mmCIF file of C-alpha atoms in Angstrom:
data_model
loop_
_atom_site.group_PDB
_atom_site.id
_atom_site.type_symbol
_atom_site.label_atom_id
_atom_site.label_comp_id
_atom_site.label_asym_id
_atom_site.label_seq_id
_atom_site.Cartn_x
_atom_site.Cartn_y
_atom_site.Cartn_z
ATOM 1 C CA MET A 908 0.000 0.000 0.000
ATOM 2 C CA GLN A 909 1.166 3.525 -0.785
ATOM 3 C CA TYR A 910 0.447 6.589 1.377
ATOM 4 C CA ARG A 911 0.066 10.271 0.627
ATOM 5 C CA THR A 912 -0.494 13.421 2.637
ATOM 6 C CA LEU A 913 -4.149 14.482 2.731
ATOM 7 C CA GLY A 914 -3.905 17.980 1.290
ATOM 8 C CA ARG A 915 -2.025 20.217 3.689
ATOM 9 C CA THR A 916 -3.276 18.507 6.855
ATOM 10 C CA GLY A 917 -0.141 16.450 7.466
ATOM 11 C CA VAL A 918 -2.310 13.335 7.844
ATOM 12 C CA GLN A 919 -1.021 10.301 5.955
ATOM 13 C CA VAL A 920 -3.683 8.244 4.193
ATOM 14 C CA SER A 921 -3.613 5.169 1.977
ATOM 15 C CA THR A 922 -3.993 5.660 -1.765
ATOM 16 C CA LEU A 923 -6.939 3.255 -1.654
ATOM 17 C CA ALA A 924 -9.677 4.236 0.806
ATOM 18 C CA LEU A 925 -12.497 1.960 1.928
ATOM 19 C CA GLY A 926 -15.920 3.327 1.033
ATOM 20 C CA ALA A 927 -18.802 1.925 3.070
ATOM 21 C CA MET A 928 -21.768 2.836 0.872
ATOM 22 C CA ASN A 929 -22.529 -0.840 0.267
ATOM 23 C CA PHE A 930 -22.688 -1.680 3.960
ATOM 24 C CA GLY A 931 -26.284 -2.430 4.913
ATOM 25 C CA ARG A 932 -29.413 -2.352 2.816
ATOM 26 C CA ILE A 933 -27.894 -0.745 -0.305
ATOM 27 C CA GLY A 934 -25.394 -3.554 -0.862
ATOM 28 C CA ARG A 935 -27.246 -6.211 1.132
ATOM 29 C CA THR A 936 -24.109 -6.569 3.256
ATOM 30 C CA THR A 937 -24.505 -8.003 6.761
ATOM 31 C CA GLN A 938 -22.620 -6.840 9.840
ATOM 32 C CA ASP A 939 -20.385 -9.916 9.775
ATOM 33 C CA GLU A 940 -19.556 -9.310 6.122
ATOM 34 C CA ALA A 941 -18.880 -5.617 6.711
ATOM 35 C CA THR A 942 -16.605 -6.401 9.660
ATOM 36 C CA ALA A 943 -14.684 -8.974 7.607
ATOM 37 C CA ILE A 944 -14.227 -6.429 4.805
ATOM 38 C CA VAL A 945 -12.968 -3.816 7.263
ATOM 39 C CA ASP A 946 -10.611 -6.343 8.879
ATOM 40 C CA ALA A 947 -9.120 -7.349 5.530
ATOM 41 C CA ALA A 948 -8.830 -3.744 4.324
ATOM 42 C CA LEU A 949 -6.987 -2.657 7.449
ATOM 43 C CA ALA A 950 -4.714 -5.702 7.282
ATOM 44 C CA ALA A 951 -3.824 -4.707 3.713
ATOM 45 C CA GLY A 952 -2.803 -1.224 4.841
ATOM 46 C CA ILE A 953 -5.914 0.848 4.167
ATOM 47 C CA ASN A 954 -6.290 3.415 6.935
ATOM 48 C CA LEU A 955 -9.073 5.677 5.609
ATOM 49 C CA ILE A 956 -12.727 4.638 5.860
ATOM 50 C CA ASP A 957 -15.401 6.825 4.276
ATOM 51 C CA THR A 958 -19.136 6.600 4.926
ATOM 52 C CA ALA A 959 -22.140 8.958 5.075
ATOM 53 C CA ASP A 960 -25.238 9.487 7.161
ATOM 54 C CA MET A 961 -27.605 8.747 4.274
ATOM 55 C CA TYR A 962 -26.077 5.407 3.262
ATOM 56 C CA SER A 963 -28.925 3.007 4.059
ATOM 57 C CA ASP A 964 -30.406 5.684 6.359
ATOM 58 C CA GLY A 965 -27.569 5.493 8.875
ATOM 59 C CA GLU A 966 -27.088 1.728 8.791
ATOM 60 C CA SER A 967 -23.679 2.041 7.113
ATOM 61 C CA GLU A 968 -22.399 4.291 9.906
ATOM 62 C CA GLU A 969 -23.666 1.841 12.518
ATOM 63 C CA MET A 970 -21.918 -1.061 10.794
ATOM 64 C CA VAL A 971 -18.667 0.873 10.428
ATOM 65 C CA GLY A 972 -18.823 1.818 14.107
ATOM 66 C CA LYS A 973 -19.161 -1.801 15.187
ATOM 67 C CA ALA A 974 -16.433 -2.928 12.787
ATOM 68 C CA ILE A 975 -13.853 -0.435 14.061
ATOM 69 C CA ALA A 976 -14.595 -0.788 17.770
ATOM 70 C CA GLU A 977 -11.403 -1.028 19.862
ATOM 71 C CA ARG A 978 -9.199 0.296 17.041
ATOM 72 C CA ARG A 979 -10.597 3.742 16.399
ATOM 73 C CA ASP A 980 -7.262 5.516 16.825
ATOM 74 C CA ASP A 981 -5.671 3.599 13.941
ATOM 75 C CA ILE A 982 -8.243 4.803 11.414
ATOM 76 C CA VAL A 983 -8.826 8.081 9.600
ATOM 77 C CA LEU A 984 -12.606 8.110 9.836
ATOM 78 C CA ALA A 985 -14.664 10.184 7.412
ATOM 79 C CA THR A 986 -18.398 10.690 7.062
ATOM 80 C CA LYS A 987 -20.714 13.083 5.266
ATOM 81 C CA ALA A 988 -23.936 15.040 5.751
ATOM 82 C CA SER A 989 -26.372 17.346 3.909
ATOM 83 C CA MET A 990 -28.368 14.818 1.855
ATOM 84 C CA PRO A 991 -32.009 14.277 2.965
ATOM 85 C CA MET A 992 -32.473 12.154 6.076
ATOM 86 C CA GLY A 993 -36.236 11.870 6.104
ATOM 87 C CA ALA A 994 -39.256 13.712 4.788
ATOM 88 C CA GLU A 995 -39.026 16.726 7.110
ATOM 89 C CA ARG A 996 -37.655 19.613 5.069
ATOM 90 C CA ASN A 997 -34.997 20.743 7.554
ATOM 91 C CA ARG A 998 -33.399 17.300 7.929
ATOM 92 C CA GLN A 999 -30.975 18.087 5.121
ATOM 93 C CA GLY A 1000 -28.727 20.813 3.784
ATOM 94 C CA GLY A 1001 -25.854 22.832 5.166
ATOM 95 C CA SER A 1002 -27.535 24.941 7.852
ATOM 96 C CA ARG A 1003 -26.040 25.217 11.331
ATOM 97 C CA ARG A 1004 -29.308 23.869 12.735
ATOM 98 C CA TRP A 1005 -29.022 20.631 10.774
ATOM 99 C CA LEU A 1006 -25.252 20.047 10.810
ATOM 100 C CA VAL A 1007 -24.956 20.401 14.585
ATOM 101 C CA THR A 1008 -27.823 17.965 15.069
ATOM 102 C CA GLU A 1009 -26.774 15.470 12.430
ATOM 103 C CA LEU A 1010 -23.135 15.320 13.484
ATOM 104 C CA ASP A 1011 -24.285 14.189 16.926
ATOM 105 C CA ASN A 1012 -26.457 11.572 15.219
ATOM 106 C CA SER A 1013 -23.483 10.351 13.176
ATOM 107 C CA LEU A 1014 -21.221 10.194 16.221
ATOM 108 C CA ARG A 1015 -23.849 8.136 18.049
ATOM 109 C CA ARG A 1016 -24.256 5.736 15.139
ATOM 110 C CA LEU A 1017 -20.496 5.396 14.718
ATOM 111 C CA GLY A 1018 -19.949 4.998 18.465
ATOM 112 C CA VAL A 1019 -17.154 7.592 18.561
ATOM 113 C CA ASP A 1020 -16.608 11.023 20.087
ATOM 114 C CA HIS A 1021 -15.194 12.621 16.940
ATOM 115 C CA VAL A 1022 -14.649 12.052 13.216
ATOM 116 C CA ASP A 1023 -11.445 12.940 11.446
ATOM 117 C CA LEU A 1024 -13.097 14.312 8.318
ATOM 118 C CA TYR A 1025 -16.644 15.680 8.096
ATOM 119 C CA GLN A 1026 -17.774 16.380 4.537
ATOM 120 C CA ILE A 1027 -20.660 18.312 3.028
ATOM 121 C CA HIS A 1028 -22.093 15.644 0.741
ATOM 122 C CA ARG A 1029 -23.463 18.084 -1.844
ATOM 123 C CA TRP A 1030 -23.430 21.848 -2.181
ATOM 124 C CA ASP A 1031 -26.625 23.322 -0.744
ATOM 125 C CA PRO A 1032 -27.735 26.294 -2.888
ATOM 126 C CA ASN A 1033 -30.163 27.390 -0.163
ATOM 127 C CA THR A 1034 -27.460 27.945 2.464
ATOM 128 C CA SER A 1035 -24.667 30.504 2.383
ATOM 129 C CA ASP A 1036 -21.053 29.394 2.590
ATOM 130 C CA GLU A 1037 -20.660 31.572 5.674
ATOM 131 C CA GLU A 1038 -23.454 29.729 7.486
ATOM 132 C CA THR A 1039 -22.043 26.284 6.731
ATOM 133 C CA LEU A 1040 -18.388 27.158 7.326
ATOM 134 C CA SER A 1041 -19.212 28.933 10.588
ATOM 135 C CA ALA A 1042 -20.984 25.835 11.901
ATOM 136 C CA LEU A 1043 -18.159 23.544 10.778
ATOM 137 C CA THR A 1044 -15.518 25.821 12.318
ATOM 138 C CA ASP A 1045 -17.340 25.741 15.657
ATOM 139 C CA LEU A 1046 -17.704 21.956 15.512
ATOM 140 C CA GLN A 1047 -13.987 21.698 14.843
ATOM 141 C CA ARG A 1048 -13.164 23.961 17.789
ATOM 142 C CA ALA A 1049 -15.441 21.821 19.948
ATOM 143 C CA GLY A 1050 -13.316 18.784 19.083
ATOM 144 C CA LYS A 1051 -16.101 16.856 17.362
ATOM 145 C CA ILE A 1052 -14.379 16.966 13.969
ATOM 146 C CA ARG A 1053 -10.701 17.288 13.137
ATOM 147 C CA TYR A 1054 -11.081 18.562 9.561
ATOM 148 C CA PHE A 1055 -13.886 19.253 7.135
ATOM 149 C CA GLY A 1056 -14.276 19.037 3.389
ATOM 150 C CA SER A 1057 -16.677 19.202 0.469
ATOM 151 C CA SER A 1058 -17.994 16.502 -1.835
ATOM 152 C CA THR A 1059 -18.942 16.813 -5.504
ATOM 153 C CA PHE A 1060 -18.785 20.619 -5.454
ATOM 154 C CA PRO A 1061 -18.523 22.423 -8.804
ATOM 155 C CA ALA A 1062 -15.172 24.139 -9.216
ATOM 156 C CA TYR A 1063 -16.614 27.626 -8.851
ATOM 157 C CA ARG A 1064 -18.233 26.645 -5.526
ATOM 158 C CA ILE A 1065 -14.905 25.331 -4.239
ATOM 159 C CA VAL A 1066 -13.337 28.704 -5.042
ATOM 160 C CA GLN A 1067 -16.238 30.637 -3.520
ATOM 161 C CA ALA A 1068 -16.039 28.637 -0.302
ATOM 162 C CA GLN A 1069 -12.302 29.290 -0.002
ATOM 163 C CA TRP A 1070 -12.896 33.024 -0.357
ATOM 164 C CA ALA A 1071 -15.817 32.952 2.082
ATOM 165 C CA ALA A 1072 -13.601 31.298 4.686
ATOM 166 C CA ARG A 1073 -10.866 33.858 4.177
ATOM 167 C CA GLU A 1074 -13.143 36.884 4.228
ATOM 168 C CA ASN A 1075 -15.019 35.742 7.335
ATOM 169 C CA HIS A 1076 -11.997 34.425 9.264
ATOM 170 C CA LEU A 1077 -13.337 30.874 9.251
ATOM 171 C CA ARG A 1078 -11.618 27.558 8.705
ATOM 172 C CA PRO A 1079 -11.756 26.377 5.049
ATOM 173 C CA TYR A 1080 -12.545 23.070 3.452
ATOM 174 C CA VAL A 1081 -9.346 21.031 3.251
ATOM 175 C CA THR A 1082 -10.588 18.216 1.014
ATOM 176 C CA GLU A 1083 -12.884 17.618 -1.950
ATOM 177 C CA GLN A 1084 -14.497 14.308 -2.908
ATOM 178 C CA PRO A 1085 -15.348 14.293 -6.650
ATOM 179 C CA GLY A 1086 -16.452 11.518 -8.961
ATOM 180 C CA TYR A 1087 -13.558 10.475 -11.211
ATOM 181 C CA SER A 1088 -12.781 7.582 -13.523
ATOM 182 C CA ILE A 1089 -11.389 6.839 -16.956
ATOM 183 C CA LEU A 1090 -14.917 7.236 -18.349
ATOM 184 C CA GLN A 1091 -15.680 10.447 -16.456
ATOM 185 C CA ARG A 1092 -12.673 12.769 -16.718
ATOM 186 C CA GLY A 1093 -14.400 16.150 -16.652
ATOM 187 C CA ILE A 1094 -12.903 17.167 -13.307
ATOM 188 C CA GLU A 1095 -9.478 17.267 -14.956
ATOM 189 C CA SER A 1096 -10.516 20.449 -16.755
ATOM 190 C CA HIS A 1097 -12.005 22.364 -13.821
ATOM 191 C CA VAL A 1098 -12.095 20.751 -10.346
ATOM 192 C CA LEU A 1099 -8.591 19.291 -10.125
ATOM 193 C CA PRO A 1100 -6.803 22.511 -11.193
ATOM 194 C CA VAL A 1101 -8.712 24.321 -8.427
ATOM 195 C CA THR A 1102 -8.030 21.724 -5.727
ATOM 196 C CA GLU A 1103 -4.351 21.747 -6.637
ATOM 197 C CA GLN A 1104 -4.292 25.546 -6.488
ATOM 198 C CA TYR A 1105 -5.747 25.560 -2.974
ATOM 199 C CA GLY A 1106 -3.872 22.498 -1.735
ATOM 200 C CA LEU A 1107 -6.959 20.380 -1.087
ATOM 201 C CA GLY A 1108 -6.764 16.647 -0.603
ATOM 202 C CA VAL A 1109 -8.842 14.771 -3.189
ATOM 203 C CA LEU A 1110 -10.701 11.535 -2.441
ATOM 204 C CA ALA A 1111 -12.060 10.236 -5.743
ATOM 205 C CA TRP A 1112 -15.302 8.269 -5.665
ATOM 206 C CA SER A 1113 -16.584 5.801 -8.290
ATOM 207 C CA PRO A 1114 -13.148 5.080 -9.812
ATOM 208 C CA LEU A 1115 -14.668 1.918 -11.329
ATOM 209 C CA ALA A 1116 -17.458 3.973 -12.943
ATOM 210 C CA SER A 1117 -20.298 2.155 -11.158
ATOM 211 C CA GLY A 1118 -18.917 -1.197 -12.276
ATOM 212 C CA TRP A 1119 -18.292 -0.369 -15.923
ATOM 213 C CA LEU A 1120 -14.540 -0.735 -15.314
ATOM 214 C CA SER A 1121 -14.729 -3.782 -13.055
ATOM 215 C CA GLY A 1122 -14.209 -6.264 -15.884
ATOM 216 C CA ALA A 1123 -17.732 -7.639 -15.443
ATOM 217 C CA ILE A 1124 -19.240 -5.542 -18.234
ATOM 218 C CA ARG A 1125 -18.174 -6.574 -21.728
ATOM 219 C CA ALA A 1126 -19.736 -6.677 -25.177
ATOM 220 C CA GLY A 1127 -21.916 -9.722 -25.764
ATOM 221 C CA ARG A 1128 -22.535 -10.353 -22.074
ATOM 222 C CA ASP A 1129 -25.665 -9.704 -20.069
ATOM 223 C CA ILE A 1130 -25.123 -6.891 -17.564
ATOM 224 C CA THR A 1131 -26.020 -8.324 -14.168
ATOM 225 C CA THR A 1132 -24.124 -6.095 -11.737
ATOM 226 C CA SER A 1133 -25.952 -5.024 -8.582
ATOM 227 C CA ARG A 1134 -25.837 -1.370 -9.645
ATOM 228 C CA SER A 1135 -27.543 -2.172 -12.960
ATOM 229 C CA LYS A 1136 -30.552 -3.549 -11.105
ATOM 230 C CA PHE A 1137 -31.541 -0.253 -9.483
ATOM 231 C CA MET A 1138 -30.093 2.099 -12.118
ATOM 232 C CA PRO A 1139 -31.044 0.259 -15.343
ATOM 233 C CA GLN A 1140 -31.038 3.378 -17.514
ATOM 234 C CA ARG A 1141 -27.292 3.779 -16.944
ATOM 235 C CA PHE A 1142 -26.604 0.303 -18.291
ATOM 236 C CA ASP A 1143 -29.022 0.074 -21.201
ATOM 237 C CA THR A 1144 -26.674 -0.336 -24.154
ATOM 238 C CA THR A 1145 -29.344 0.724 -26.633
ATOM 239 C CA ILE A 1146 -28.800 4.259 -25.286
ATOM 240 C CA PRO A 1147 -26.012 6.000 -27.263
ATOM 241 C CA ILE A 1148 -24.121 7.221 -24.186
ATOM 242 C CA ASN A 1149 -23.995 3.716 -22.741
ATOM 243 C CA ARG A 1150 -22.950 2.314 -26.094
ATOM 244 C CA ALA A 1151 -20.063 4.805 -26.113
ATOM 245 C CA LYS A 1152 -19.046 3.633 -22.652
ATOM 246 C CA LEU A 1153 -19.158 0.003 -23.754
ATOM 247 C CA ASP A 1154 -17.053 0.778 -26.820
ATOM 248 C CA ALA A 1155 -14.482 2.501 -24.610
ATOM 249 C CA VAL A 1156 -14.475 -0.438 -22.189
ATOM 250 C CA GLU A 1157 -13.694 -2.859 -25.031
ATOM 251 C CA GLN A 1158 -10.728 -0.727 -26.111
ATOM 252 C CA LEU A 1159 -9.535 -0.328 -22.518
ATOM 253 C CA ALA A 1160 -9.700 -4.090 -21.991
ATOM 254 C CA LYS A 1161 -7.177 -4.517 -24.810
ATOM 255 C CA VAL A 1162 -4.870 -1.955 -23.177
ATOM 256 C CA ALA A 1163 -5.134 -3.771 -19.852
ATOM 257 C CA ASP A 1164 -4.418 -7.162 -21.459
ATOM 258 C CA GLN A 1165 -1.355 -5.831 -23.276
ATOM 259 C CA ALA A 1166 -0.055 -4.340 -20.003
ATOM 260 C CA GLY A 1167 -0.687 -7.551 -18.060
ATOM 261 C CA LEU A 1168 -3.259 -5.850 -15.834
ATOM 262 C CA THR A 1169 -6.831 -6.490 -14.829
ATOM 263 C CA MET A 1170 -9.408 -3.858 -15.722
ATOM 264 C CA ILE A 1171 -9.637 -2.973 -12.033
ATOM 265 C CA GLN A 1172 -5.891 -2.414 -11.803
ATOM 266 C CA LEU A 1173 -6.020 -0.243 -14.919
ATOM 267 C CA ALA A 1174 -8.948 1.808 -13.586
ATOM 268 C CA LEU A 1175 -7.618 2.351 -10.073
ATOM 269 C CA GLY A 1176 -4.061 2.879 -11.279
ATOM 270 C CA PHE A 1177 -5.317 5.576 -13.638
ATOM 271 C CA VAL A 1178 -7.107 7.511 -10.878
ATOM 272 C CA THR A 1179 -4.234 7.363 -8.390
ATOM 273 C CA ALA A 1180 -1.736 8.345 -11.112
ATOM 274 C CA HIS A 1181 -3.081 11.900 -11.263
ATOM 275 C CA PRO A 1182 -0.900 14.184 -9.099
ATOM 276 C CA GLY A 1183 -3.981 16.003 -7.838
ATOM 277 C CA VAL A 1184 -5.592 12.850 -6.413
ATOM 278 C CA THR A 1185 -4.824 11.665 -2.896
ATOM 279 C CA SER A 1186 -6.876 8.464 -2.709
ATOM 280 C CA ALA A 1187 -9.323 6.420 -4.759
ATOM 281 C CA ILE A 1188 -12.357 5.245 -2.793
ATOM 282 C CA ILE A 1189 -13.228 1.603 -3.396
ATOM 283 C CA GLY A 1190 -16.670 0.332 -2.391
ATOM 284 C CA PRO A 1191 -16.563 -3.470 -2.204
ATOM 285 C CA ARG A 1192 -19.784 -5.348 -1.544
ATOM 286 C CA THR A 1193 -18.101 -8.711 -1.012
ATOM 287 C CA MET A 1194 -14.702 -10.074 0.028
ATOM 288 C CA ASP A 1195 -14.060 -11.119 -3.574
ATOM 289 C CA HIS A 1196 -14.649 -7.534 -4.673
ATOM 290 C CA LEU A 1197 -12.240 -6.285 -2.006
ATOM 291 C CA HIS A 1198 -9.435 -8.671 -2.931
ATOM 292 C CA SER A 1199 -9.714 -7.833 -6.634
ATOM 293 C CA GLN A 1200 -9.470 -4.131 -5.794
ATOM 294 C CA LEU A 1201 -6.634 -4.518 -3.290
ATOM 295 C CA ALA A 1202 -4.622 -6.051 -6.133
ATOM 296 C CA ALA A 1203 -4.321 -2.503 -7.482
ATOM 297 C CA ALA A 1204 -2.764 -1.130 -4.289
ATOM 298 C CA ASP A 1205 0.729 -0.946 -5.775
ATOM 299 C CA THR A 1206 -0.224 -0.531 -9.443
ATOM 300 C CA VAL A 1207 1.771 2.156 -11.222
ATOM 301 C CA LEU A 1208 0.835 2.746 -14.851
ATOM 302 C CA SER A 1209 3.551 3.481 -17.376
ATOM 303 C CA ALA A 1210 3.477 6.571 -19.566
ATOM 304 C CA ASP A 1211 2.669 4.367 -22.579
ATOM 305 C CA VAL A 1212 -0.407 2.934 -20.848
ATOM 306 C CA LEU A 1213 -1.585 6.376 -19.750
ATOM 307 C CA ASP A 1214 -1.125 7.650 -23.304
ATOM 308 C CA ALA A 1215 -3.184 4.745 -24.616
ATOM 309 C CA ILE A 1216 -5.974 5.618 -22.183
ATOM 310 C CA ASP A 1217 -5.868 9.245 -23.347
ATOM 311 C CA ALA A 1218 -6.352 8.067 -26.929
ATOM 312 C CA ILE A 1219 -9.540 6.235 -25.937
ATOM 313 C CA VAL A 1220 -11.077 8.838 -23.603
ATOM 314 C CA ALA A 1221 -9.560 12.275 -24.038
ATOM 315 C CA PRO A 1222 -8.391 14.239 -20.970
ATOM 316 C CA GLY A 1223 -11.137 16.359 -19.444
ATOM 317 C CA VAL A 1224 -13.963 14.505 -21.220
ATOM 318 C CA ASP A 1225 -17.021 12.955 -19.558
ATOM 319 C CA LEU A 1226 -18.464 10.185 -21.698
ATOM 320 C CA ALA A 1227 -21.738 10.514 -19.784
ATOM 321 C CA PRO A 1228 -22.123 14.206 -18.895
ATOM 322 C CA ASP A 1229 -25.745 13.711 -17.833
ATOM 323 C CA GLU A 1230 -24.544 11.495 -14.983
ATOM 324 C CA LYS A 1231 -22.575 14.277 -13.315
ATOM 325 C CA HIS A 1232 -23.582 15.330 -9.811
ATOM 326 C CA ASP A 1233 -21.974 18.779 -9.785
ATOM 327 C CA THR A 1234 -24.032 20.380 -12.551
ATOM 328 C CA PRO A 1235 -25.028 23.997 -11.792
ATOM 329 C CA PRO A 1236 -28.746 24.173 -10.901
ATOM 330 C CA ALA A 1237 -29.493 26.501 -13.831
ATOM 331 C CA LEU A 1238 -28.605 23.725 -16.265
ATOM 332 C CA LEU A 1239 -31.169 21.423 -14.669
ATOM 333 C CA ASP A 1240 -34.054 23.836 -14.105
ATOM 334 C CA ALA A 1241 -35.076 25.905 -17.124
ATOM 335 C CA ALA A 1242 -36.756 28.506 -14.897
ATOM 336 C CA LEU A 1243 -33.338 29.429 -13.526
ATOM 337 C CA ARG A 1244 -32.156 30.278 -17.042
ATOM 338 C CA ARG A 1245 -34.967 32.714 -17.768
ATOM 339 C CA ARG A 1246 -34.979 36.364 -16.809
ATOM 340 C CA SER A 1247 -38.424 37.335 -15.517
ATOM 341 C CA SER A 1248 -40.153 39.963 -17.622
ATOM 342 C CA PRO A 1249 -40.859 43.191 -15.713
ATOM 343 C CA VAL A 1250 -44.488 44.106 -15.196
ATOM 344 C CA GLY A 1251 -45.631 45.917 -18.313
ATOM 345 C CA GLY A 1252 -42.328 45.120 -20.024
ATOM 346 C CA ARG A 1253 -41.853 44.046 -23.616
#
C-alpha cells in the first residue's frame, strides 16, 4: 500500500480508501460481512474509511462503528452530511441547525466522540457558505471533527467557499471528494486545477465507474451487476451514451491485457496516477470484490499505458455528462435560465 499526505493537513492516508456505501441495505451486506471487509482492508494497509449518514439511512455508519470498535485511533474516519435524512424539510442541507444535530447523530451511530473528516455531501444552494463554514468551524473547535471538506462541489463553488472562509476568518474546506474515472474525466478540466491551487486533498469516488470498469461488463454479455438492477437506464446499451461507454471499455480491456493488468488495476491505477488525487475510494460489496481491488494497491501505470488511455477517452472529457452530480442548478431547471419579464415590459 502507498500513502500520501491528505492535502495540507499532514495526515497520511492510503492511496486506496475503503468506502462503506454498500454496507447495509444498499449492498445487502450483513454486519459480519462488513466487519470482515474492514478487517481485511486494514490488514492490507488501508487506513481511511469513508461513509455517510444517508447510506442506508444510517445503517452504514452503525456497521462501520461496530467494525472499528477497539481500534478507532488507527483509522482516519470520514463521514458526510447534507443529503435528505427523512421527509421533514430541515433534515438536510448545510444549515447550522441541521449540521450540529446530524453530526451528533453520526457520532452516536459510529460509536465515537469525533470524526477525522466531516464532509458536506453536496453543495446546498439554499445555504450561504458563511453559514455552513461557521458551523463547521465551531464543531472543529469543539473537538467533534478534526477537519472538514466538500464533496462533488462544482469548481466555482470550491473557489467561492475558499474566499468565504478567508473573508469571514473561518476555517476552510481542506478536502474535496469528486467523482472520477477513466470514463468520467471532466474534473481534470475544472475541479482538479482548483483543488491543486488551494492544496486540497482529493478523495475520488466511483473510480470503477459504477462497475463499468470492473471487468464484469463486456460486449456480448448480459449486464447483471448489482448497480444495474436499481439504475437500469445507466446500463441500457441501446442508449447512445452507454454504447459509447461500452465501446471505450472494449478498447480499454485490450490496453489492460497488453499491459498484463486487470481492468480494475487499470482503472484504479489511472485515478491514483493523477498528481492532484490523494486516494481512490473503493466500495466493495463482497470479500471477492475487495481482494480484486486490493490487487491494485501498488499498481503504477507506465506513460505508454496512460497515453493509450488518453487516446480512448480524451483528458477532461465525460463520456456521460448527464450522470454528473456537480451540474449547476441553472442547467437542470429551465426557470433558472430565464430572466423574468418586468411588469408591463416588452
